Amino acid sequence: PSNGNIPDRFALLQNYPNPFNPTTTIRYDLPFVGRVSLKVFDILGREVRTVVNEVQDAGFKSVKFDASGLASGVYLYHVDVSGSGGSFRQSRKLILLR
């Protein structure tokens, strides 16, 4: 059960706005303290940016992604979380339009 400040499950939400230029917001829900890695990859699977790479407290998270310098196209953002409460991995697609 959630107390309102701590989510009861992991979630990686769709970025907004999407399509975007040049910044978008990525939100995710973290039900326990964990090491969070949030990276953006091009459609060929090459890492283009690390957005988050740190231990974070549980809660509802929001991070801005600035795609300045990247070409228009489809990208994937991938979150990988590990901690005492378990692990979580999920990817979603984002679209950068110049």
PDB file of N, CA and C in Angstrom:
ATOM      1  N   PRO A   1       0.828  -1.211   0.000  1.00  0.00           N
ATOM      2  CA  PRO A   1       0.000   0.000   0.000  1.00  0.00           C
ATOM      3  C   PRO A   1       0.860   1.258   0.000  1.00  0.00           C
ATOM      4  N   SER A   2       0.431   2.232  -0.724  1.00  0.00           N
ATOM      5  CA  SER A   2       1.176   3.486  -0.837  1.00  0.00           C
ATOM      6  C   SER A   2       0.721   4.459   0.237  1.00  0.00           C
ATOM      7  N   ASN A   3       1.687   5.213   0.769  1.00  0.00           N
ATOM      8  CA  ASN A   3       1.326   6.230   1.757  1.00  0.00           C
ATOM      9  C   ASN A   3       1.129   7.591   1.095  1.00  0.00           C
ATOM     10  N   GLY A   4       1.139   7.622  -0.233  1.00  0.00           N
ATOM     11  CA  GLY A   4       0.950   8.871  -0.957  1.00  0.00           C
ATOM     12  C   GLY A   4       2.253   9.469  -1.441  1.00  0.00           C
ATOM     13  N   ASN A   5       3.345   9.226  -0.703  1.00  0.00           N
ATOM     14  CA  ASN A   5       4.640   9.764  -1.103  1.00  0.00           C
ATOM     15  C   ASN A   5       5.556   8.694  -1.684  1.00  0.00           C
ATOM     16  N   ILE A   6       5.223   7.435  -1.458  1.00  0.00           N
ATOM     17  CA  ILE A   6       6.032   6.318  -1.935  1.00  0.00           C
ATOM     18  C   ILE A   6       5.149   5.434  -2.818  1.00  0.00           C
ATOM     19  N   PRO A   7       5.536   5.237  -4.079  1.00  0.00           N
ATOM     20  CA  PRO A   7       4.737   4.363  -4.945  1.00  0.00           C
ATOM     21  C   PRO A   7       4.805   2.911  -4.464  1.00  0.00           C
ATOM     22  N   ASP A   8       3.779   2.136  -4.786  1.00  0.00           N
ATOM     23  CA  ASP A   8       3.775   0.741  -4.350  1.00  0.00           C
ATOM     24  C   ASP A   8       4.346  -0.200  -5.401  1.00  0.00           C
ATOM     25  N   ARG A   9       4.702   0.335  -6.579  1.00  0.00           N
ATOM     26  CA  ARG A   9       5.321  -0.502  -7.617  1.00  0.00           C
ATOM     27  C   ARG A   9       6.170   0.356  -8.542  1.00  0.00           C
ATOM     28  N   PHE A  10       7.061  -0.313  -9.269  1.00  0.00           N
ATOM     29  CA  PHE A  10       7.876   0.371 -10.269  1.00  0.00           C
ATOM     30  C   PHE A  10       7.022   0.790 -11.445  1.00  0.00           C
ATOM     31  N   ALA A  11       7.372   1.892 -12.051  1.00  0.00           N
ATOM     32  CA  ALA A  11       6.752   2.292 -13.310  1.00  0.00           C
ATOM     33  C   ALA A  11       7.715   3.212 -14.048  1.00  0.00           C
ATOM     34  N   LEU A  12       7.807   3.023 -15.344  1.00  0.00           N
ATOM     35  CA  LEU A  12       8.503   3.954 -16.225  1.00  0.00           C
ATOM     36  C   LEU A  12       7.426   4.522 -17.127  1.00  0.00           C
ATOM     37  N   LEU A  13       7.169   5.820 -16.985  1.00  0.00           N
ATOM     38  CA  LEU A  13       6.071   6.452 -17.712  1.00  0.00           C
ATOM     39  C   LEU A  13       6.550   6.989 -19.053  1.00  0.00           C
ATOM     40  N   GLN A  14       5.617   7.173 -19.967  1.00  0.00           N
ATOM     41  CA  GLN A  14       5.951   7.741 -21.272  1.00  0.00           C
ATOM     42  C   GLN A  14       6.410   9.182 -21.092  1.00  0.00           C
ATOM     43  N   ASN A  15       7.481   9.541 -21.804  1.00  0.00           N
ATOM     44  CA  ASN A  15       7.976  10.912 -21.723  1.00  0.00           C
ATOM     45  C   ASN A  15       6.931  11.881 -22.287  1.00  0.00           C
ATOM     46  N   TYR A  16       7.013  13.132 -21.849  1.00  0.00           N
ATOM     47  CA  TYR A  16       6.118  14.161 -22.386  1.00  0.00           C
ATOM     48  C   TYR A  16       6.860  15.476 -22.448  1.00  0.00           C
ATOM     49  N   PRO A  17       6.664  16.316 -23.428  1.00  0.00           N
ATOM     50  CA  PRO A  17       5.885  15.948 -24.613  1.00  0.00           C
ATOM     51  C   PRO A  17       6.626  14.916 -25.461  1.00  0.00           C
ATOM     52  N   ASN A  18       5.919  14.259 -26.344  1.00  0.00           N
ATOM     53  CA  ASN A  18       6.502  13.270 -27.250  1.00  0.00           C
ATOM     54  C   ASN A  18       5.631  13.237 -28.495  1.00  0.00           C
ATOM     55  N   PRO A  19       6.134  13.654 -29.656  1.00  0.00           N
ATOM     56  CA  PRO A  19       7.501  14.093 -29.983  1.00  0.00           C
ATOM     57  C   PRO A  19       7.879  15.391 -29.251  1.00  0.00           C
ATOM     58  N   PHE A  20       9.205  15.638 -29.208  1.00  0.00           N
ATOM     59  CA  PHE A  20       9.695  16.805 -28.476  1.00  0.00           C
ATOM     60  C   PHE A  20      10.863  17.446 -29.210  1.00  0.00           C
ATOM     61  N   ASN A  21      11.183  18.684 -28.825  1.00  0.00           N
ATOM     62  CA  ASN A  21      12.342  19.405 -29.345  1.00  0.00           C
ATOM     63  C   ASN A  21      12.560  20.641 -28.480  1.00  0.00           C
ATOM     64  N   PRO A  22      13.677  20.822 -27.809  1.00  0.00           N
ATOM     65  CA  PRO A  22      14.743  19.841 -27.612  1.00  0.00           C
ATOM     66  C   PRO A  22      14.682  19.138 -26.259  1.00  0.00           C
ATOM     67  N   THR A  23      13.707  19.504 -25.378  1.00  0.00           N
ATOM     68  CA  THR A  23      13.678  18.881 -24.051  1.00  0.00           C
ATOM     69  C   THR A  23      12.359  18.154 -23.814  1.00  0.00           C
ATOM     70  N   THR A  24      12.439  17.114 -22.988  1.00  0.00           N
ATOM     71  CA  THR A  24      11.274  16.341 -22.610  1.00  0.00           C
ATOM     72  C   THR A  24      11.439  15.907 -21.161  1.00  0.00           C
ATOM     73  N   THR A  25      10.352  15.510 -20.533  1.00  0.00           N
ATOM     74  CA  THR A  25      10.379  15.055 -19.150  1.00  0.00           C
ATOM     75  C   THR A  25      10.138  13.550 -19.112  1.00  0.00           C
ATOM     76  N   ILE A  26      10.985  12.852 -18.352  1.00  0.00           N
ATOM     77  CA  ILE A  26      10.845  11.412 -18.148  1.00  0.00           C
ATOM     78  C   ILE A  26      10.515  11.199 -16.676  1.00  0.00           C
ATOM     79  N   ARG A  27       9.430  10.456 -16.423  1.00  0.00           N
ATOM     80  CA  ARG A  27       9.022  10.192 -15.048  1.00  0.00           C
ATOM     81  C   ARG A  27       9.076   8.698 -14.766  1.00  0.00           C
ATOM     82  N   TYR A  28       9.413   8.372 -13.524  1.00  0.00           N
ATOM     83  CA  TYR A  28       9.405   6.978 -13.093  1.00  0.00           C
ATOM     84  C   TYR A  28       9.094   6.920 -11.610  1.00  0.00           C
ATOM     85  N   ASP A  29       8.536   5.785 -11.208  1.00  0.00           N
ATOM     86  CA  ASP A  29       8.146   5.572  -9.818  1.00  0.00           C
ATOM     87  C   ASP A  29       9.078   4.542  -9.200  1.00  0.00           C
ATOM     88  N   LEU A  30       9.643   4.871  -8.046  1.00  0.00           N
ATOM     89  CA  LEU A  30      10.647   4.054  -7.377  1.00  0.00           C
ATOM     90  C   LEU A  30      10.130   3.677  -5.989  1.00  0.00           C
ATOM     91  N   PRO A  31       9.736   2.403  -5.780  1.00  0.00           N
ATOM     92  CA  PRO A  31       9.127   2.033  -4.503  1.00  0.00           C
ATOM     93  C   PRO A  31      10.118   1.792  -3.361  1.00  0.00           C
ATOM     94  N   PHE A  32      11.420   1.748  -3.652  1.00  0.00           N
ATOM     95  CA  PHE A  32      12.423   1.590  -2.599  1.00  0.00           C
ATOM     96  C   PHE A  32      13.724   2.235  -3.031  1.00  0.00           C
ATOM     97  N   VAL A  33      14.620   2.439  -2.079  1.00  0.00           N
ATOM     98  CA  VAL A  33      15.931   3.000  -2.379  1.00  0.00           C
ATOM     99  C   VAL A  33      16.649   2.057  -3.334  1.00  0.00           C
ATOM    100  N   GLY A  34      17.257   2.606  -4.369  1.00  0.00           N
ATOM    101  CA  GLY A  34      17.967   1.761  -5.313  1.00  0.00           C
ATOM    102  C   GLY A  34      18.913   2.548  -6.186  1.00  0.00           C
ATOM    103  N   ARG A  35      19.840   1.814  -6.820  1.00  0.00           N
ATOM    104  CA  ARG A  35      20.721   2.429  -7.814  1.00  0.00           C
ATOM    105  C   ARG A  35      19.948   2.526  -9.117  1.00  0.00           C
ATOM    106  N   VAL A  36      19.822   3.753  -9.612  1.00  0.00           N
ATOM    107  CA  VAL A  36      19.039   4.015 -10.816  1.00  0.00           C
ATOM    108  C   VAL A  36      19.978   4.389 -11.955  1.00  0.00           C
ATOM    109  N   SER A  37      19.831   3.693 -13.066  1.00  0.00           N
ATOM    110  CA  SER A  37      20.532   4.030 -14.299  1.00  0.00           C
ATOM    111  C   SER A  37      19.472   4.316 -15.351  1.00  0.00           C
ATOM    112  N   LEU A  38      19.469   5.543 -15.856  1.00  0.00           N
ATOM    113  CA  LEU A  38      18.533   5.928 -16.916  1.00  0.00           C
ATOM    114  C   LEU A  38      19.366   6.423 -18.086  1.00  0.00           C
ATOM    115  N   LYS A  39      19.310   5.683 -19.187  1.00  0.00           N
ATOM    116  CA  LYS A  39      20.131   5.995 -20.360  1.00  0.00           C
ATOM    117  C   LYS A  39      19.260   6.093 -21.598  1.00  0.00           C
ATOM    118  N   VAL A  40      19.758   6.866 -22.560  1.00  0.00           N
ATOM    119  CA  VAL A  40      19.076   7.019 -23.846  1.00  0.00           C
ATOM    120  C   VAL A  40      19.948   6.379 -24.916  1.00  0.00           C
ATOM    121  N   PHE A  41      19.310   5.597 -25.792  1.00  0.00           N
ATOM    122  CA  PHE A  41      20.001   4.880 -26.861  1.00  0.00           C
ATOM    123  C   PHE A  41      19.396   5.264 -28.202  1.00  0.00           C
ATOM    124  N   ASP A  42      20.235   5.229 -29.253  1.00  0.00           N
ATOM    125  CA  ASP A  42      19.684   5.431 -30.592  1.00  0.00           C
ATOM    126  C   ASP A  42      19.030   4.126 -31.046  1.00  0.00           C
ATOM    127  N   ILE A  43      18.407   4.155 -32.197  1.00  0.00           N
ATOM    128  CA  ILE A  43      17.626   3.011 -32.659  1.00  0.00           C
ATOM    129  C   ILE A  43      18.520   1.796 -32.960  1.00  0.00           C
ATOM    130  N   LEU A  44      19.827   2.020 -33.113  1.00  0.00           N
ATOM    131  CA  LEU A  44      20.767   0.917 -33.344  1.00  0.00           C
ATOM    132  C   LEU A  44      21.315   0.349 -32.038  1.00  0.00           C
ATOM    133  N   GLY A  45      20.847   0.916 -30.903  1.00  0.00           N
ATOM    134  CA  GLY A  45      21.278   0.392 -29.609  1.00  0.00           C
ATOM    135  C   GLY A  45      22.528   1.026 -29.043  1.00  0.00           C
ATOM    136  N   ARG A  46      23.003   2.095 -29.676  1.00  0.00           N
ATOM    137  CA  ARG A  46      24.188   2.788 -29.161  1.00  0.00           C
ATOM    138  C   ARG A  46      23.769   3.798 -28.101  1.00  0.00           C
ATOM    139  N   GLU A  47      24.458   3.782 -26.966  1.00  0.00           N
ATOM    140  CA  GLU A  47      24.155   4.743 -25.904  1.00  0.00           C
ATOM    141  C   GLU A  47      24.529   6.143 -26.364  1.00  0.00           C
ATOM    142  N   VAL A  48      23.592   7.082 -26.225  1.00  0.00           N
ATOM    143  CA  VAL A  48      23.872   8.465 -26.625  1.00  0.00           C
ATOM    144  C   VAL A  48      23.924   9.413 -25.430  1.00  0.00           C
ATOM    145  N   ARG A  49      23.322   9.032 -24.286  1.00  0.00           N
ATOM    146  CA  ARG A  49      23.329   9.923 -23.136  1.00  0.00           C
ATOM    147  C   ARG A  49      22.989   9.146 -21.876  1.00  0.00           C
ATOM    148  N   THR A  50      23.706   9.440 -20.791  1.00  0.00           N
ATOM    149  CA  THR A  50      23.321   8.953 -19.469  1.00  0.00           C
ATOM    150  C   THR A  50      22.603  10.095 -18.767  1.00  0.00           C
ATOM    151  N   VAL A  51      21.347   9.871 -18.391  1.00  0.00           N
ATOM    152  CA  VAL A  51      20.530  10.918 -17.784  1.00  0.00           C
ATOM    153  C   VAL A  51      20.614  10.844 -16.261  1.00  0.00           C
ATOM    154  N   VAL A  52      20.577   9.622 -15.713  1.00  0.00           N
ATOM    155  CA  VAL A  52      20.672   9.402 -14.271  1.00  0.00           C
ATOM    156  C   VAL A  52      21.581   8.208 -14.041  1.00  0.00           C
ATOM    157  N   ASN A  53      22.472   8.319 -13.054  1.00  0.00           N
ATOM    158  CA  ASN A  53      23.310   7.192 -12.649  1.00  0.00           C
ATOM    159  C   ASN A  53      23.703   7.414 -11.195  1.00  0.00           C
ATOM    160  N   GLU A  54      22.778   7.054 -10.275  1.00  0.00           N
ATOM    161  CA  GLU A  54      23.015   7.320  -8.855  1.00  0.00           C
ATOM    162  C   GLU A  54      22.032   6.524  -8.009  1.00  0.00           C
ATOM    163  N   VAL A  55      22.341   6.440  -6.729  1.00  0.00           N
ATOM    164  CA  VAL A  55      21.409   5.851  -5.775  1.00  0.00           C
ATOM    165  C   VAL A  55      20.358   6.913  -5.451  1.00  0.00           C
ATOM    166  N   GLN A  56      19.094   6.514  -5.492  1.00  0.00           N
ATOM    167  CA  GLN A  56      18.000   7.453  -5.223  1.00  0.00           C
ATOM    168  C   GLN A  56      17.064   6.877  -4.170  1.00  0.00           C
ATOM    169  N   ASP A  57      16.465   7.768  -3.388  1.00  0.00           N
ATOM    170  CA  ASP A  57      15.446   7.378  -2.419  1.00  0.00           C
ATOM    171  C   ASP A  57      14.158   7.004  -3.149  1.00  0.00           C
ATOM    172  N   ALA A  58      13.317   6.259  -2.466  1.00  0.00           N
ATOM    173  CA  ALA A  58      12.006   5.903  -3.004  1.00  0.00           C
ATOM    174  C   ALA A  58      11.182   7.157  -3.238  1.00  0.00           C
ATOM    175  N   GLY A  59      10.327   7.110  -4.258  1.00  0.00           N
ATOM    176  CA  GLY A  59       9.425   8.226  -4.520  1.00  0.00           C
ATOM    177  C   GLY A  59       9.037   8.316  -5.973  1.00  0.00           C
ATOM    178  N   PHE A  60       8.303   9.379  -6.277  1.00  0.00           N
ATOM    179  CA  PHE A  60       7.878   9.664  -7.643  1.00  0.00           C
ATOM    180  C   PHE A  60       8.925  10.586  -8.254  1.00  0.00           C
ATOM    181  N   LYS A  61       9.594  10.141  -9.319  1.00  0.00           N
ATOM    182  CA  LYS A  61      10.740  10.850  -9.877  1.00  0.00           C
ATOM    183  C   LYS A  61      10.412  11.482 -11.222  1.00  0.00           C
ATOM    184  N   SER A  62      11.083  12.590 -11.500  1.00  0.00           N
ATOM    185  CA  SER A  62      10.909  13.301 -12.759  1.00  0.00           C
ATOM    186  C   SER A  62      12.259  13.903 -13.135  1.00  0.00           C
ATOM    187  N   VAL A  63      12.671  13.712 -14.389  1.00  0.00           N
ATOM    188  CA  VAL A  63      13.955  14.243 -14.836  1.00  0.00           C
ATOM    189  C   VAL A  63      13.784  14.830 -16.236  1.00  0.00           C
ATOM    190  N   LYS A  64      14.454  15.954 -16.480  1.00  0.00           N
ATOM    191  CA  LYS A  64      14.432  16.574 -17.802  1.00  0.00           C
ATOM    192  C   LYS A  64      15.554  15.960 -18.643  1.00  0.00           C
ATOM    193  N   PHE A  65      15.224  15.647 -19.894  1.00  0.00           N
ATOM    194  CA  PHE A  65      16.221  15.164 -20.847  1.00  0.00           C
ATOM    195  C   PHE A  65      16.361  16.213 -21.937  1.00  0.00           C
ATOM    196  N   ASP A  66      17.575  16.720 -22.096  1.00  0.00           N
ATOM    197  CA  ASP A  66      17.881  17.728 -23.111  1.00  0.00           C
ATOM    198  C   ASP A  66      18.602  17.030 -24.260  1.00  0.00           C
ATOM    199  N   ALA A  67      17.955  16.982 -25.411  1.00  0.00           N
ATOM    200  CA  ALA A  67      18.504  16.272 -26.571  1.00  0.00           C
ATOM    201  C   ALA A  67      19.252  17.201 -27.513  1.00  0.00           C
ATOM    202  N   SER A  68      19.656  18.374 -27.023  1.00  0.00           N
ATOM    203  CA  SER A  68      20.447  19.278 -27.863  1.00  0.00           C
ATOM    204  C   SER A  68      21.662  18.528 -28.389  1.00  0.00           C
ATOM    205  N   GLY A  69      21.933  18.690 -29.673  1.00  0.00           N
ATOM    206  CA  GLY A  69      23.083  18.024 -30.279  1.00  0.00           C
ATOM    207  C   GLY A  69      22.768  16.661 -30.858  1.00  0.00           C
ATOM    208  N   LEU A  70      21.579  16.145 -30.613  1.00  0.00           N
ATOM    209  CA  LEU A  70      21.196  14.858 -31.195  1.00  0.00           C
ATOM    210  C   LEU A  70      20.362  15.099 -32.456  1.00  0.00           C
ATOM    211  N   ALA A  71      20.441  14.168 -33.397  1.00  0.00           N
ATOM    212  CA  ALA A  71      19.684  14.265 -34.643  1.00  0.00           C
ATOM    213  C   ALA A  71      18.231  13.877 -34.405  1.00  0.00           C
ATOM    214  N   SER A  72      17.355  14.367 -35.275  1.00  0.00           N
ATOM    215  CA  SER A  72      15.955  13.934 -35.241  1.00  0.00           C
ATOM    216  C   SER A  72      15.899  12.426 -35.395  1.00  0.00           C
ATOM    217  N   GLY A  73      14.902  11.822 -34.751  1.00  0.00           N
ATOM    218  CA  GLY A  73      14.730  10.392 -34.918  1.00  0.00           C
ATOM    219  C   GLY A  73      14.101   9.749 -33.705  1.00  0.00           C
ATOM    220  N   VAL A  74      14.050   8.426 -33.764  1.00  0.00           N
ATOM    221  CA  VAL A  74      13.485   7.624 -32.688  1.00  0.00           C
ATOM    222  C   VAL A  74      14.615   7.169 -31.776  1.00  0.00           C
ATOM    223  N   TYR A  75      14.405   7.327 -30.480  1.00  0.00           N
ATOM    224  CA  TYR A  75      15.373   6.904 -29.467  1.00  0.00           C
ATOM    225  C   TYR A  75      14.645   6.045 -28.443  1.00  0.00           C
ATOM    226  N   LEU A  76      15.412   5.289 -27.677  1.00  0.00           N
ATOM    227  CA  LEU A  76      14.862   4.495 -26.584  1.00  0.00           C
ATOM    228  C   LEU A  76      15.457   4.987 -25.288  1.00  0.00           C
ATOM    229  N   TYR A  77      14.623   5.105 -24.263  1.00  0.00           N
ATOM    230  CA  TYR A  77      15.175   5.365 -22.935  1.00  0.00           C
ATOM    231  C   TYR A  77      14.936   4.136 -22.088  1.00  0.00           C
ATOM    232  N   HIS A  78      15.951   3.786 -21.294  1.00  0.00           N
ATOM    233  CA  HIS A  78      15.968   2.524 -20.561  1.00  0.00           C
ATOM    234  C   HIS A  78      16.316   2.804 -19.108  1.00  0.00           C
ATOM    235  N   VAL A  79      15.474   2.311 -18.197  1.00  0.00           N
ATOM    236  CA  VAL A  79      15.769   2.437 -16.767  1.00  0.00           C
ATOM    237  C   VAL A  79      16.133   1.056 -16.235  1.00  0.00           C
ATOM    238  N   ASP A  80      17.151   1.030 -15.405  1.00  0.00           N
ATOM    239  CA  ASP A  80      17.627  -0.200 -14.768  1.00  0.00           C
ATOM    240  C   ASP A  80      17.834   0.151 -13.291  1.00  0.00           C
ATOM    241  N   VAL A  81      17.064  -0.500 -12.407  1.00  0.00           N
ATOM    242  CA  VAL A  81      17.116  -0.204 -10.978  1.00  0.00           C
ATOM    243  C   VAL A  81      17.462  -1.479 -10.224  1.00  0.00           C
ATOM    244  N   SER A  82      18.362  -1.350  -9.250  1.00  0.00           N
ATOM    245  CA  SER A  82      18.644  -2.490  -8.372  1.00  0.00           C
ATOM    246  C   SER A  82      18.786  -1.976  -6.947  1.00  0.00           C
ATOM    247  N   GLY A  83      18.254  -2.764  -6.013  1.00  0.00           N
ATOM    248  CA  GLY A  83      18.322  -2.398  -4.609  1.00  0.00           C
ATOM    249  C   GLY A  83      17.846  -3.547  -3.756  1.00  0.00           C
ATOM    250  N   SER A  84      17.742  -3.310  -2.457  1.00  0.00           N
ATOM    251  CA  SER A  84      17.361  -4.370  -1.535  1.00  0.00           C
ATOM    252  C   SER A  84      15.935  -4.844  -1.783  1.00  0.00           C
ATOM    253  N   GLY A  85      15.115  -4.008  -2.411  1.00  0.00           N
ATOM    254  CA  GLY A  85      13.734  -4.377  -2.692  1.00  0.00           C
ATOM    255  C   GLY A  85      13.544  -5.141  -3.984  1.00  0.00           C
ATOM    256  N   GLY A  86      14.635  -5.367  -4.731  1.00  0.00           N
ATOM    257  CA  GLY A  86      14.532  -6.091  -5.988  1.00  0.00           C
ATOM    258  C   GLY A  86      15.179  -5.333  -7.129  1.00  0.00           C
ATOM    259  N   SER A  87      14.806  -5.699  -8.338  1.00  0.00           N
ATOM    260  CA  SER A  87      15.350  -5.016  -9.513  1.00  0.00           C
ATOM    261  C   SER A  87      14.235  -4.794 -10.520  1.00  0.00           C
ATOM    262  N   PHE A  88      14.491  -3.855 -11.431  1.00  0.00           N
ATOM    263  CA  PHE A  88      13.478  -3.459 -12.400  1.00  0.00           C
ATOM    264  C   PHE A  88      14.178  -2.957 -13.643  1.00  0.00           C
ATOM    265  N   ARG A  89      13.685  -3.361 -14.811  1.00  0.00           N
ATOM    266  CA  ARG A  89      14.205  -2.870 -16.089  1.00  0.00           C
ATOM    267  C   ARG A  89      13.029  -2.612 -17.012  1.00  0.00           C
ATOM    268  N   GLN A  90      13.076  -1.480 -17.696  1.00  0.00           N
ATOM    269  CA  GLN A  90      12.035  -1.204 -18.686  1.00  0.00           C
ATOM    270  C   GLN A  90      12.556  -0.170 -19.666  1.00  0.00           C
ATOM    271  N   SER A  91      12.064  -0.259 -20.909  1.00  0.00           N
ATOM    272  CA  SER A  91      12.421   0.701 -21.950  1.00  0.00           C
ATOM    273  C   SER A  91      11.162   1.277 -22.569  1.00  0.00           C
ATOM    274  N   ARG A  92      11.296   2.507 -23.070  1.00  0.00           N
ATOM    275  CA  ARG A  92      10.221   3.140 -23.831  1.00  0.00           C
ATOM    276  C   ARG A  92      10.843   3.935 -24.971  1.00  0.00           C
ATOM    277  N   LYS A  93       9.995   4.257 -25.934  1.00  0.00           N
ATOM    278  CA  LYS A  93      10.444   4.967 -27.124  1.00  0.00           C
ATOM    279  C   LYS A  93      10.157   6.452 -26.968  1.00  0.00           C
ATOM    280  N   LEU A  94      11.065   7.290 -27.469  1.00  0.00           N
ATOM    281  CA  LEU A  94      10.802   8.718 -27.560  1.00  0.00           C
ATOM    282  C   LEU A  94      11.176   9.205 -28.943  1.00  0.00           C
ATOM    283  N   ILE A  95      10.554  10.297 -29.367  1.00  0.00           N
ATOM    284  CA  ILE A  95      10.746  10.798 -30.726  1.00  0.00           C
ATOM    285  C   ILE A  95      11.196  12.253 -30.668  1.00  0.00           C
ATOM    286  N   LEU A  96      12.363  12.504 -31.238  1.00  0.00           N
ATOM    287  CA  LEU A  96      12.936  13.846 -31.308  1.00  0.00           C
ATOM    288  C   LEU A  96      12.675  14.395 -32.714  1.00  0.00           C
ATOM    289  N   LEU A  97      11.956  15.513 -32.792  1.00  0.00           N
ATOM    290  CA  LEU A  97      11.678  16.164 -34.066  1.00  0.00           C
ATOM    291  C   LEU A  97      12.311  17.544 -34.075  1.00  0.00           C
ATOM    292  N   ARG A  98      13.146  17.788 -35.045  1.00  0.00           N
ATOM    293  CA  ARG A  98      13.796  19.099 -35.172  1.00  0.00           C
ATOM    294  C   ARG A  98      12.966  19.994 -36.076  1.00  0.00           C
TER     295      ARG A  98
END
